[in-house]
PDB file of C-alpha atoms in Angstrom:
ATOM      1  CA  MET A   1     -12.572 -32.197  -1.768  1.00  0.00           C
ATOM      2  CA  ALA A   2     -13.842 -29.174  -3.663  1.00  0.00           C
ATOM      3  CA  THR A   3     -11.416 -27.577  -6.083  1.00  0.00           C
ATOM      4  CA  GLU A   4     -10.774 -23.884  -5.554  1.00  0.00           C
ATOM      5  CA  GLN A   5     -11.831 -21.902  -8.596  1.00  0.00           C
ATOM      6  CA  ASN A   6      -9.564 -19.287 -10.131  1.00  0.00           C
ATOM      7  CA  GLU A   7     -11.202 -15.875 -10.061  1.00  0.00           C
ATOM      8  CA  PRO A   8     -11.348 -14.251 -13.515  1.00  0.00           C
ATOM      9  CA  ARG A   9      -9.376 -11.007 -13.685  1.00  0.00           C
ATOM     10  CA  PRO A  10     -10.072  -8.076 -16.018  1.00  0.00           C
ATOM     11  CA  THR A  11      -7.614  -7.064 -18.714  1.00  0.00           C
ATOM     12  CA  ASN A  12      -6.944  -3.480 -19.733  1.00  0.00           C
ATOM     13  CA  SER A  13      -9.580  -3.730 -22.462  1.00  0.00           C
ATOM     14  CA  ASP A  14     -12.117  -4.923 -19.877  1.00  0.00           C
ATOM     15  CA  LEU A  15     -11.346  -1.936 -17.656  1.00  0.00           C
ATOM     16  CA  SER A  16     -11.261   0.599 -20.527  1.00  0.00           C
ATOM     17  CA  PRO A  17      -9.553   3.111 -18.211  1.00  0.00           C
ATOM     18  CA  LYS A  18     -10.245   6.802 -18.752  1.00  0.00           C
ATOM     19  CA  PRO A  19      -8.505   9.739 -17.042  1.00  0.00           C
ATOM     20  CA  MET A  20     -10.251  11.040 -13.919  1.00  0.00           C
ATOM     21  CA  ALA A  21      -9.772  14.095 -11.733  1.00  0.00           C
ATOM     22  CA  TYR A  22      -7.291  13.795  -8.854  1.00  0.00           C
ATOM     23  CA  PRO A  23      -7.814  13.024  -6.002  1.00  0.00           C
ATOM     24  CA  THR A  24      -9.902  10.105  -7.221  1.00  0.00           C
ATOM     25  CA  SER A  25     -12.430   8.382  -4.988  1.00  0.00           C
ATOM     26  CA  GLU A  26     -12.662   4.625  -5.333  1.00  0.00           C
ATOM     27  CA  GLU A  27     -16.424   4.966  -5.060  1.00  0.00           C
ATOM     28  CA  ASP A  28     -16.489   7.130  -8.219  1.00  0.00           C
ATOM     29  CA  MET A  29     -14.625   4.648 -10.432  1.00  0.00           C
ATOM     30  CA  ALA A  30     -16.720   2.978 -13.150  1.00  0.00           C
ATOM     31  CA  LYS A  31     -14.627  -0.195 -12.863  1.00  0.00           C
ATOM     32  CA  LYS A  32     -13.852  -0.530  -9.188  1.00  0.00           C
ATOM     33  CA  PRO A  33     -10.744  -2.312  -7.915  1.00  0.00           C
ATOM     34  CA  ASP A  34     -11.287  -5.827  -6.576  1.00  0.00           C
ATOM     35  CA  TRP A  35     -10.497  -5.808  -2.877  1.00  0.00           C
ATOM     36  CA  ASP A  36     -13.114  -8.020  -1.179  1.00  0.00           C
ATOM     37  CA  LEU A  37     -10.821 -11.077  -0.794  1.00  0.00           C
ATOM     38  CA  SER A  38     -13.747 -13.379  -1.552  1.00  0.00           C
ATOM     39  CA  ASN A  39     -11.453 -16.390  -2.091  1.00  0.00           C
ATOM     40  CA  TYR A  40      -9.103 -15.650   0.817  1.00  0.00           C
ATOM     41  CA  LYS A  41      -8.861 -18.247   3.595  1.00  0.00           C
ATOM     42  CA  PRO A  42      -7.920 -16.569   6.903  1.00  0.00           C
ATOM     43  CA  ALA A  43      -6.217 -18.541   9.659  1.00  0.00           C
ATOM     44  CA  GLY A  44      -6.034 -16.172  12.633  1.00  0.00           C
ATOM     45  CA  LYS A  45      -2.457 -15.175  11.797  1.00  0.00           C
ATOM     46  CA  LEU A  46      -2.774 -11.679  13.303  1.00  0.00           C
ATOM     47  CA  THR A  47      -5.015 -12.373  16.281  1.00  0.00           C
ATOM     48  CA  GLY A  48      -4.463  -9.798  19.004  1.00  0.00           C
ATOM     49  CA  LYS A  49      -2.400  -7.479  16.792  1.00  0.00           C
ATOM     50  CA  VAL A  50      -2.975  -3.784  16.082  1.00  0.00           C
ATOM     51  CA  ALA A  51      -2.066  -2.336  12.680  1.00  0.00           C
ATOM     52  CA  LEU A  52      -1.866   1.196  11.281  1.00  0.00           C
ATOM     53  CA  ILE A  53      -2.030   1.534   7.494  1.00  0.00           C
ATOM     54  CA  THR A  54      -1.299   4.865   5.802  1.00  0.00           C
ATOM     55  CA  GLY A  55      -3.282   5.414   2.631  1.00  0.00           C
ATOM     56  CA  GLY A  56      -5.573   2.694   3.940  1.00  0.00           C
ATOM     57  CA  ASP A  57      -8.783   4.190   2.582  1.00  0.00           C
ATOM     58  CA  SER A  58      -8.477   2.886  -0.979  1.00  0.00           C
ATOM     59  CA  GLY A  59      -6.519   0.732  -3.393  1.00  0.00           C
ATOM     60  CA  ILE A  60      -3.874  -1.572  -1.975  1.00  0.00           C
ATOM     61  CA  GLY A  61      -4.233  -0.157   1.543  1.00  0.00           C
ATOM     62  CA  ARG A  62      -7.954  -0.929   1.580  1.00  0.00           C
ATOM     63  CA  ALA A  63      -7.388  -4.585   0.661  1.00  0.00           C
ATOM     64  CA  VAL A  64      -4.608  -4.887   3.247  1.00  0.00           C
ATOM     65  CA  ALA A  65      -6.882  -3.451   5.948  1.00  0.00           C
ATOM     66  CA  LEU A  66      -9.523  -6.067   5.186  1.00  0.00           C
ATOM     67  CA  ALA A  67      -6.986  -8.907   5.045  1.00  0.00           C
ATOM     68  CA  PHE A  68      -5.532  -7.901   8.406  1.00  0.00           C
ATOM     69  CA  ALA A  69      -9.022  -7.763   9.939  1.00  0.00           C
ATOM     70  CA  MET A  70      -9.867 -11.175   8.499  1.00  0.00           C
ATOM     71  CA  GLU A  71      -6.712 -12.476  10.185  1.00  0.00           C
ATOM     72  CA  GLY A  72      -7.800 -11.075  13.552  1.00  0.00           C
ATOM     73  CA  ALA A  73      -6.118  -7.656  13.781  1.00  0.00           C
ATOM     74  CA  ASP A  74      -7.677  -4.394  14.874  1.00  0.00           C
ATOM     75  CA  VAL A  75      -6.994  -1.770  12.213  1.00  0.00           C
ATOM     76  CA  ALA A  76      -6.407   1.972  12.002  1.00  0.00           C
ATOM     77  CA  VAL A  77      -6.221   3.661   8.617  1.00  0.00           C
ATOM     78  CA  LEU A  78      -4.672   7.046   7.992  1.00  0.00           C
ATOM     79  CA  TYR A  79      -6.304   8.920   5.122  1.00  0.00           C
ATOM     80  CA  HIS A  80      -5.572  12.334   3.640  1.00  0.00           C
ATOM     81  CA  SER A  81      -8.944  13.680   2.542  1.00  0.00           C
ATOM     82  CA  ASN A  82     -11.475  11.039   1.468  1.00  0.00           C
ATOM     83  CA  ALA A  83     -13.594  10.266   4.517  1.00  0.00           C
ATOM     84  CA  GLU A  84     -16.170   8.429   2.379  1.00  0.00           C
ATOM     85  CA  ASP A  85     -13.620   5.864   1.214  1.00  0.00           C
ATOM     86  CA  ALA A  86     -12.307   5.462   4.762  1.00  0.00           C
ATOM     87  CA  ALA A  87     -15.843   4.790   6.012  1.00  0.00           C
ATOM     88  CA  VAL A  88     -16.228   1.950   3.510  1.00  0.00           C
ATOM     89  CA  VAL A  89     -13.072   0.355   4.893  1.00  0.00           C
ATOM     90  CA  GLY A  90     -14.382   0.799   8.415  1.00  0.00           C
ATOM     91  CA  GLN A  91     -17.565  -1.081   7.585  1.00  0.00           C
ATOM     92  CA  ALA A  92     -15.566  -3.951   6.090  1.00  0.00           C
ATOM     93  CA  VAL A  93     -13.205  -4.185   9.074  1.00  0.00           C
ATOM     94  CA  GLN A  94     -16.021  -4.041  11.618  1.00  0.00           C
ATOM     95  CA  ALA A  95     -17.937  -6.709   9.685  1.00  0.00           C
ATOM     96  CA  GLN A  96     -15.056  -9.012  10.620  1.00  0.00           C
ATOM     97  CA  GLY A  97     -15.691  -8.247  14.287  1.00  0.00           C
ATOM     98  CA  ARG A  98     -12.579  -6.094  14.626  1.00  0.00           C
ATOM     99  CA  LYS A  99     -12.054  -2.592  16.003  1.00  0.00           C
ATOM    100  CA  PHE A 100     -11.505   0.201  13.475  1.00  0.00           C
ATOM    101  CA  LEU A 101     -10.098   3.710  13.687  1.00  0.00           C
ATOM    102  CA  ALA A 102      -9.994   6.269  10.851  1.00  0.00           C
ATOM    103  CA  ILE A 103      -7.461   9.073  11.235  1.00  0.00           C
ATOM    104  CA  GLN A 104      -7.323  12.068   8.902  1.00  0.00           C
ATOM    105  CA  ALA A 105      -3.702  13.196   8.696  1.00  0.00           C
ATOM    106  CA  ASP A 106      -0.939  14.246   6.333  1.00  0.00           C
ATOM    107  CA  VAL A 107       2.170  12.041   6.409  1.00  0.00           C
ATOM    108  CA  ARG A 108       4.239  15.031   5.277  1.00  0.00           C
ATOM    109  CA  SER A 109       3.893  16.353   8.826  1.00  0.00           C
ATOM    110  CA  ALA A 110       6.051  14.626  11.437  1.00  0.00           C
ATOM    111  CA  SER A 111       3.783  15.882  14.215  1.00  0.00           C
ATOM    112  CA  GLU A 112       0.669  14.484  12.534  1.00  0.00           C
ATOM    113  CA  CYS A 113       2.436  11.137  12.109  1.00  0.00           C
ATOM    114  CA  ARG A 114       3.263  11.085  15.814  1.00  0.00           C
ATOM    115  CA  GLU A 115      -0.329  11.903  16.724  1.00  0.00           C
ATOM    116  CA  ALA A 116      -1.669   9.150  14.435  1.00  0.00           C
ATOM    117  CA  VAL A 117       0.551   6.564  16.109  1.00  0.00           C
ATOM    118  CA  ARG A 118      -0.334   7.855  19.581  1.00  0.00           C
ATOM    119  CA  ARG A 119      -4.056   7.637  18.846  1.00  0.00           C
ATOM    120  CA  THR A 120      -3.751   4.151  17.398  1.00  0.00           C
ATOM    121  CA  HIS A 121      -1.930   2.907  20.486  1.00  0.00           C
ATOM    122  CA  ALA A 122      -4.294   4.653  22.899  1.00  0.00           C
ATOM    123  CA  GLU A 123      -7.603   3.842  21.203  1.00  0.00           C
ATOM    124  CA  LEU A 124      -6.896   0.323  19.915  1.00  0.00           C
ATOM    125  CA  GLY A 125      -4.777  -0.780  22.851  1.00  0.00           C
ATOM    126  CA  GLY A 126      -1.447  -1.505  21.216  1.00  0.00           C
ATOM    127  CA  PHE A 127       0.757  -1.072  18.173  1.00  0.00           C
ATOM    128  CA  ASN A 128       2.336  -4.000  16.315  1.00  0.00           C
ATOM    129  CA  ILE A 129       2.261  -3.386  12.571  1.00  0.00           C
ATOM    130  CA  LEU A 130       2.975  -0.269  10.523  1.00  0.00           C
ATOM    131  CA  VAL A 131       2.164  -0.321   6.823  1.00  0.00           C
ATOM    132  CA  ASN A 132       3.665   2.674   5.014  1.00  0.00           C
ATOM    133  CA  ASN A 133       1.492   2.862   1.927  1.00  0.00           C
ATOM    134  CA  ALA A 134       0.399   6.482   1.334  1.00  0.00           C
ATOM    135  CA  ALA A 135       1.689   7.786  -1.992  1.00  0.00           C
ATOM    136  CA  PHE A 136       1.521  10.674  -4.422  1.00  0.00           C
ATOM    137  CA  GLN A 137       2.319  10.463  -8.122  1.00  0.00           C
ATOM    138  CA  THR A 138       1.740  12.375 -11.327  1.00  0.00           C
ATOM    139  CA  GLY A 139       2.463  11.595 -14.953  1.00  0.00           C
ATOM    140  CA  TYR A 140       4.367  13.925 -17.271  1.00  0.00           C
ATOM    141  CA  GLU A 141       5.293  13.597 -20.913  1.00  0.00           C
ATOM    142  CA  HIS A 142       8.431  15.685 -20.423  1.00  0.00           C
ATOM    143  CA  PHE A 143      10.691  15.416 -17.378  1.00  0.00           C
ATOM    144  CA  GLU A 144      11.795  19.034 -17.819  1.00  0.00           C
ATOM    145  CA  THR A 145       8.256  20.304 -17.164  1.00  0.00           C
ATOM    146  CA  ILE A 146       7.619  18.653 -13.778  1.00  0.00           C
ATOM    147  CA  PRO A 147       6.684  21.543 -11.456  1.00  0.00           C
ATOM    148  CA  GLU A 148       8.927  22.085  -8.456  1.00  0.00           C
ATOM    149  CA  GLU A 149       5.873  21.925  -6.192  1.00  0.00           C
ATOM    150  CA  ASN A 150       5.021  18.426  -7.423  1.00  0.00           C
ATOM    151  CA  ILE A 151       8.588  17.208  -6.968  1.00  0.00           C
ATOM    152  CA  HIS A 152       8.509  18.373  -3.353  1.00  0.00           C
ATOM    153  CA  ARG A 153       5.101  16.798  -2.744  1.00  0.00           C
ATOM    154  CA  THR A 154       6.161  13.478  -4.265  1.00  0.00           C
ATOM    155  CA  PHE A 155       9.305  13.196  -2.150  1.00  0.00           C
ATOM    156  CA  ASP A 156       7.663  14.616   0.985  1.00  0.00           C
ATOM    157  CA  THR A 157       4.823  12.082   0.785  1.00  0.00           C
ATOM    158  CA  ASN A 158       6.541   8.993  -0.559  1.00  0.00           C
ATOM    159  CA  ILE A 159       9.805   8.870   1.356  1.00  0.00           C
ATOM    160  CA  LYS A 160       9.789  11.549   4.070  1.00  0.00           C
ATOM    161  CA  GLY A 161       6.335  10.368   5.126  1.00  0.00           C
ATOM    162  CA  TYR A 162       7.615   6.795   5.483  1.00  0.00           C
ATOM    163  CA  ILE A 163      10.521   7.997   7.598  1.00  0.00           C
ATOM    164  CA  PHE A 164       8.293  10.158   9.817  1.00  0.00           C
ATOM    165  CA  MET A 165       5.850   7.293  10.377  1.00  0.00           C
ATOM    166  CA  ALA A 166       8.609   4.837  11.252  1.00  0.00           C
ATOM    167  CA  GLN A 167      10.194   7.321  13.663  1.00  0.00           C
ATOM    168  CA  ALA A 168       6.831   7.730  15.379  1.00  0.00           C
ATOM    169  CA  ALA A 169       6.016   4.016  15.490  1.00  0.00           C
ATOM    170  CA  ILE A 170       9.276   2.432  16.654  1.00  0.00           C
ATOM    171  CA  PRO A 171       9.040   3.589  20.309  1.00  0.00           C
ATOM    172  CA  PHE A 172       5.732   1.674  20.587  1.00  0.00           C
ATOM    173  CA  MET A 173       7.006  -1.518  18.924  1.00  0.00           C
ATOM    174  CA  LYS A 174       8.648  -4.600  20.389  1.00  0.00           C
ATOM    175  CA  GLU A 175      10.308  -7.845  19.309  1.00  0.00           C
ATOM    176  CA  GLY A 176       8.261  -9.624  16.651  1.00  0.00           C
ATOM    177  CA  ASP A 177       6.524  -6.488  15.395  1.00  0.00           C
ATOM    178  CA  SER A 178       6.708  -5.460  11.760  1.00  0.00           C
ATOM    179  CA  ILE A 179       7.046  -2.477   9.425  1.00  0.00           C
ATOM    180  CA  ILE A 180       5.957  -3.039   5.832  1.00  0.00           C
ATOM    181  CA  ASN A 181       6.663  -0.453   3.134  1.00  0.00           C
ATOM    182  CA  THR A 182       4.981  -0.257  -0.251  1.00  0.00           C
ATOM    183  CA  GLY A 183       7.674   0.070  -2.887  1.00  0.00           C
ATOM    184  CA  SER A 184       7.177  -0.365  -6.634  1.00  0.00           C
ATOM    185  CA  ILE A 185       8.580  -2.098  -9.668  1.00  0.00           C
ATOM    186  CA  ALA A 186       9.146   1.470 -10.913  1.00  0.00           C
ATOM    187  CA  GLY A 187      11.833   1.805  -8.247  1.00  0.00           C
ATOM    188  CA  LEU A 188      13.737  -1.053  -9.890  1.00  0.00           C
ATOM    189  CA  VAL A 189      13.288  -0.424 -13.605  1.00  0.00           C
ATOM    190  CA  GLY A 190      12.347   3.274 -13.732  1.00  0.00           C
ATOM    191  CA  ASN A 191       9.472   5.030 -15.472  1.00  0.00           C
ATOM    192  CA  PRO A 192      10.113   7.685 -18.143  1.00  0.00           C
ATOM    193  CA  HIS A 193       6.799   9.430 -17.430  1.00  0.00           C
ATOM    194  CA  GLN A 194       7.118   9.347 -13.627  1.00  0.00           C
ATOM    195  CA  VAL A 195      10.792  10.013 -12.988  1.00  0.00           C
ATOM    196  CA  ASP A 196      10.223  11.688  -9.619  1.00  0.00           C
ATOM    197  CA  TYR A 197       7.830   8.974  -8.396  1.00  0.00           C
ATOM    198  CA  ALA A 198      10.109   6.131  -9.494  1.00  0.00           C
ATOM    199  CA  SER A 199      13.009   7.826  -7.730  1.00  0.00           C
ATOM    200  CA  THR A 200      11.097   7.912  -4.441  1.00  0.00           C
ATOM    201  CA  LYS A 201      10.275   4.233  -4.755  1.00  0.00           C
ATOM    202  CA  GLY A 202      13.943   3.401  -5.240  1.00  0.00           C
ATOM    203  CA  ALA A 203      14.611   5.387  -2.077  1.00  0.00           C
ATOM    204  CA  ILE A 204      11.942   3.376  -0.238  1.00  0.00           C
ATOM    205  CA  HIS A 205      13.698   0.138  -1.180  1.00  0.00           C
ATOM    206  CA  THR A 206      16.995   1.385   0.264  1.00  0.00           C
ATOM    207  CA  PHE A 207      15.185   2.792   3.305  1.00  0.00           C
ATOM    208  CA  THR A 208      13.665  -0.647   3.894  1.00  0.00           C
ATOM    209  CA  LYS A 209      17.021  -2.407   3.901  1.00  0.00           C
ATOM    210  CA  SER A 210      18.700   0.274   6.001  1.00  0.00           C
ATOM    211  CA  LEU A 211      15.950   0.374   8.624  1.00  0.00           C
ATOM    212  CA  ALA A 212      15.905  -3.435   8.760  1.00  0.00           C
ATOM    213  CA  ALA A 213      19.617  -3.370   9.571  1.00  0.00           C
ATOM    214  CA  TYR A 214      19.067  -0.729  12.242  1.00  0.00           C
ATOM    215  CA  LEU A 215      16.195  -2.619  13.906  1.00  0.00           C
ATOM    216  CA  GLY A 216      17.722  -6.076  13.649  1.00  0.00           C
ATOM    217  CA  GLU A 217      18.938  -6.067  17.251  1.00  0.00           C
ATOM    218  CA  LYS A 218      15.432  -5.195  18.440  1.00  0.00           C
ATOM    219  CA  LYS A 219      14.009  -8.074  16.345  1.00  0.00           C
ATOM    220  CA  ILE A 220      11.582  -5.705  14.630  1.00  0.00           C
ATOM    221  CA  ARG A 221      11.294  -6.765  11.003  1.00  0.00           C
ATOM    222  CA  VAL A 222      11.188  -4.317   8.079  1.00  0.00           C
ATOM    223  CA  ASN A 223      10.229  -5.432   4.575  1.00  0.00           C
ATOM    224  CA  ALA A 224       8.703  -4.039   1.394  1.00  0.00           C
ATOM    225  CA  VAL A 225       6.140  -5.223  -1.120  1.00  0.00           C
ATOM    226  CA  LEU A 226       6.882  -4.042  -4.671  1.00  0.00           C
ATOM    227  CA  PRO A 227       3.680  -3.923  -6.739  1.00  0.00           C
ATOM    228  CA  GLY A 228       3.586  -3.909 -10.494  1.00  0.00           C
ATOM    229  CA  PRO A 229       0.672  -2.266 -12.349  1.00  0.00           C
ATOM    230  CA  ILE A 230      -2.204  -2.505  -9.849  1.00  0.00           C
ATOM    231  CA  TRP A 231      -5.664  -1.089 -10.561  1.00  0.00           C
ATOM    232  CA  THR A 232      -6.215   1.598  -7.904  1.00  0.00           C
ATOM    233  CA  PRO A 233      -7.701   5.129  -7.858  1.00  0.00           C
ATOM    234  CA  LEU A 234      -4.228   6.618  -8.378  1.00  0.00           C
ATOM    235  CA  ILE A 235      -4.065   5.122 -11.868  1.00  0.00           C
ATOM    236  CA  PRO A 236      -6.911   6.949 -13.683  1.00  0.00           C
ATOM    237  CA  GLY A 237      -6.311   9.978 -11.469  1.00  0.00           C
ATOM    238  CA  THR A 238      -2.638  10.515 -12.315  1.00  0.00           C
ATOM    239  CA  MET A 239      -1.431   8.621 -15.379  1.00  0.00           C
ATOM    240  CA  LEU A 240      -1.091   9.959 -18.913  1.00  0.00           C
ATOM    241  CA  LYS A 241      -3.833   8.858 -21.311  1.00  0.00           C
ATOM    242  CA  GLU A 242      -1.326   6.985 -23.481  1.00  0.00           C
ATOM    243  CA  ASP A 243      -0.062   5.012 -20.483  1.00  0.00           C
ATOM    244  CA  LEU A 244      -3.586   4.244 -19.302  1.00  0.00           C
ATOM    245  CA  ALA A 245      -4.381   2.740 -22.702  1.00  0.00           C
ATOM    246  CA  LYS A 246      -1.758   0.005 -22.195  1.00  0.00           C
ATOM    247  CA  PHE A 247      -1.793  -0.259 -18.404  1.00  0.00           C
ATOM    248  CA  GLY A 248      -0.924  -3.818 -17.414  1.00  0.00           C
ATOM    249  CA  ASP A 249      -0.419  -5.021 -20.982  1.00  0.00           C
ATOM    250  CA  GLU A 250       3.357  -5.035 -20.499  1.00  0.00           C
ATOM    251  CA  THR A 251       3.288  -7.807 -17.877  1.00  0.00           C
ATOM    252  CA  MET A 252       3.891 -11.496 -18.584  1.00  0.00           C
ATOM    253  CA  LEU A 253       0.316 -12.183 -17.455  1.00  0.00           C
ATOM    254  CA  GLY A 254      -0.943  -9.517 -19.862  1.00  0.00           C
ATOM    255  CA  ARG A 255      -3.192  -7.671 -17.411  1.00  0.00           C
ATOM    256  CA  PRO A 256      -3.186  -5.301 -14.430  1.00  0.00           C
ATOM    257  CA  GLY A 257      -3.258  -6.718 -10.927  1.00  0.00           C
ATOM    258  CA  GLN A 258      -6.000  -6.152  -8.378  1.00  0.00           C
ATOM    259  CA  PRO A 259      -5.457  -4.918  -4.795  1.00  0.00           C
ATOM    260  CA  GLU A 260      -6.639  -8.191  -3.271  1.00  0.00           C
ATOM    261  CA  GLU A 261      -3.833  -9.978  -5.123  1.00  0.00           C
ATOM    262  CA  LEU A 262      -1.314  -7.907  -3.113  1.00  0.00           C
ATOM    263  CA  ALA A 263      -2.867  -8.205   0.344  1.00  0.00           C
ATOM    264  CA  PRO A 264      -1.623 -11.736   1.216  1.00  0.00           C
ATOM    265  CA  SER A 265       1.974 -10.547   0.769  1.00  0.00           C
ATOM    266  CA  TYR A 266       1.438  -7.991   3.531  1.00  0.00           C
ATOM    267  CA  VAL A 267      -0.096 -10.671   5.751  1.00  0.00           C
ATOM    268  CA  TYR A 268       3.007 -12.812   5.202  1.00  0.00           C
ATOM    269  CA  PHE A 269       5.366 -10.053   6.331  1.00  0.00           C
ATOM    270  CA  ALA A 270       3.120  -9.006   9.247  1.00  0.00           C
ATOM    271  CA  SER A 271       2.656 -12.520  10.635  1.00  0.00           C
ATOM    272  CA  GLN A 272       4.919 -15.237  12.001  1.00  0.00           C
ATOM    273  CA  ASP A 273       4.946 -16.770   8.521  1.00  0.00           C
ATOM    274  CA  GLY A 274       7.524 -14.083   7.736  1.00  0.00           C
ATOM    275  CA  SER A 275       9.486 -14.426  10.974  1.00  0.00           C
ATOM    276  CA  TYR A 276      12.802 -14.926   9.126  1.00  0.00           C
ATOM    277  CA  SER A 277      12.215 -12.185   6.562  1.00  0.00           C
ATOM    278  CA  THR A 278      13.661  -8.729   7.080  1.00  0.00           C
ATOM    279  CA  GLY A 279      15.186  -6.307   4.611  1.00  0.00           C
ATOM    280  CA  SER A 280      13.321  -8.179   1.864  1.00  0.00           C
ATOM    281  CA  LEU A 281      11.850  -6.669  -1.302  1.00  0.00           C
ATOM    282  CA  LEU A 282       9.000  -8.861  -2.562  1.00  0.00           C
ATOM    283  CA  GLU A 283       7.982  -8.225  -6.174  1.00  0.00           C
ATOM    284  CA  VAL A 284       4.304  -8.843  -6.974  1.00  0.00           C
ATOM    285  CA  THR A 285       4.271  -7.616 -10.546  1.00  0.00           C
ATOM    286  CA  GLY A 286       2.520 -10.076 -12.840  1.00  0.00           C
ATOM    287  CA  GLY A 287       5.915 -10.674 -14.421  1.00  0.00           C
ATOM    288  CA  MET A 288       7.042  -7.141 -15.205  1.00  0.00           C
ATOM    289  CA  PRO A 289       9.050  -6.157 -17.082  1.00  0.00           C
ATOM    290  CA  LYS A 290       8.188  -8.708 -19.716  1.00  0.00           C
ATOM    291  CA  THR A 291      11.162 -10.196 -21.535  1.00  0.00           C
ATOM    292  CA  ASN A 292      10.807  -9.684 -25.278  1.00  0.00           C
TER     293      ASN A 292
END
């Protein structure tokens, strides 16, 4: 029997991250995130399912979209502004023989969330899995200088958007369906340069547990994946230069993670493999924070 080979992963020094303008397109990154799941072994775990992924055009959402398609799901992605990135995802999903739908929308709008869910159900023929993944973040050296506008945008996108999407999706969902939220290690340990962002992620963790309790009787499961430092377009587009220079170094594995290393966790929660998991917060952090 052939032995599966470990895929080499880049360290921070390999990536040599430099600040980029926000919003950042994945296609413009010199060192692109690894999302092709070349070593992933699908097993038809989501055959016949329909999934909607917010922020599914790049980063973690892009890898999750591909993983779901490889497992047999039809996939809709909600993107804010980057149609080019969304088209790349569409090509990857359709290459797996699955249906794909790209929806431009803003999760800060409850009405746009409702329309995205309605379109997914109508055009893909069902609605089984919601992945709340869209996020906004910025880095600031001084907490006192965070603009009020950015605080509102961070909370409106990262927690209100999750609530709006769940409110829209639940009427279309049934027993065995799944909501998966993207949290963050920052919501557990904090981040001195992203106080507002870390606060929203802590709120997402509590939202996950509370919504799981609410939906328990309906047997709709709600869980969260908590990434550590993952190489996505948000990183060079929003982080301070000093934080970029050590991004991922603080983990026990000594490197950033790649989006495809997160995707199987979403498959677990979306499939029957996770049938007894609800209200769970799964850390995929490379061992962060590192114990000194």
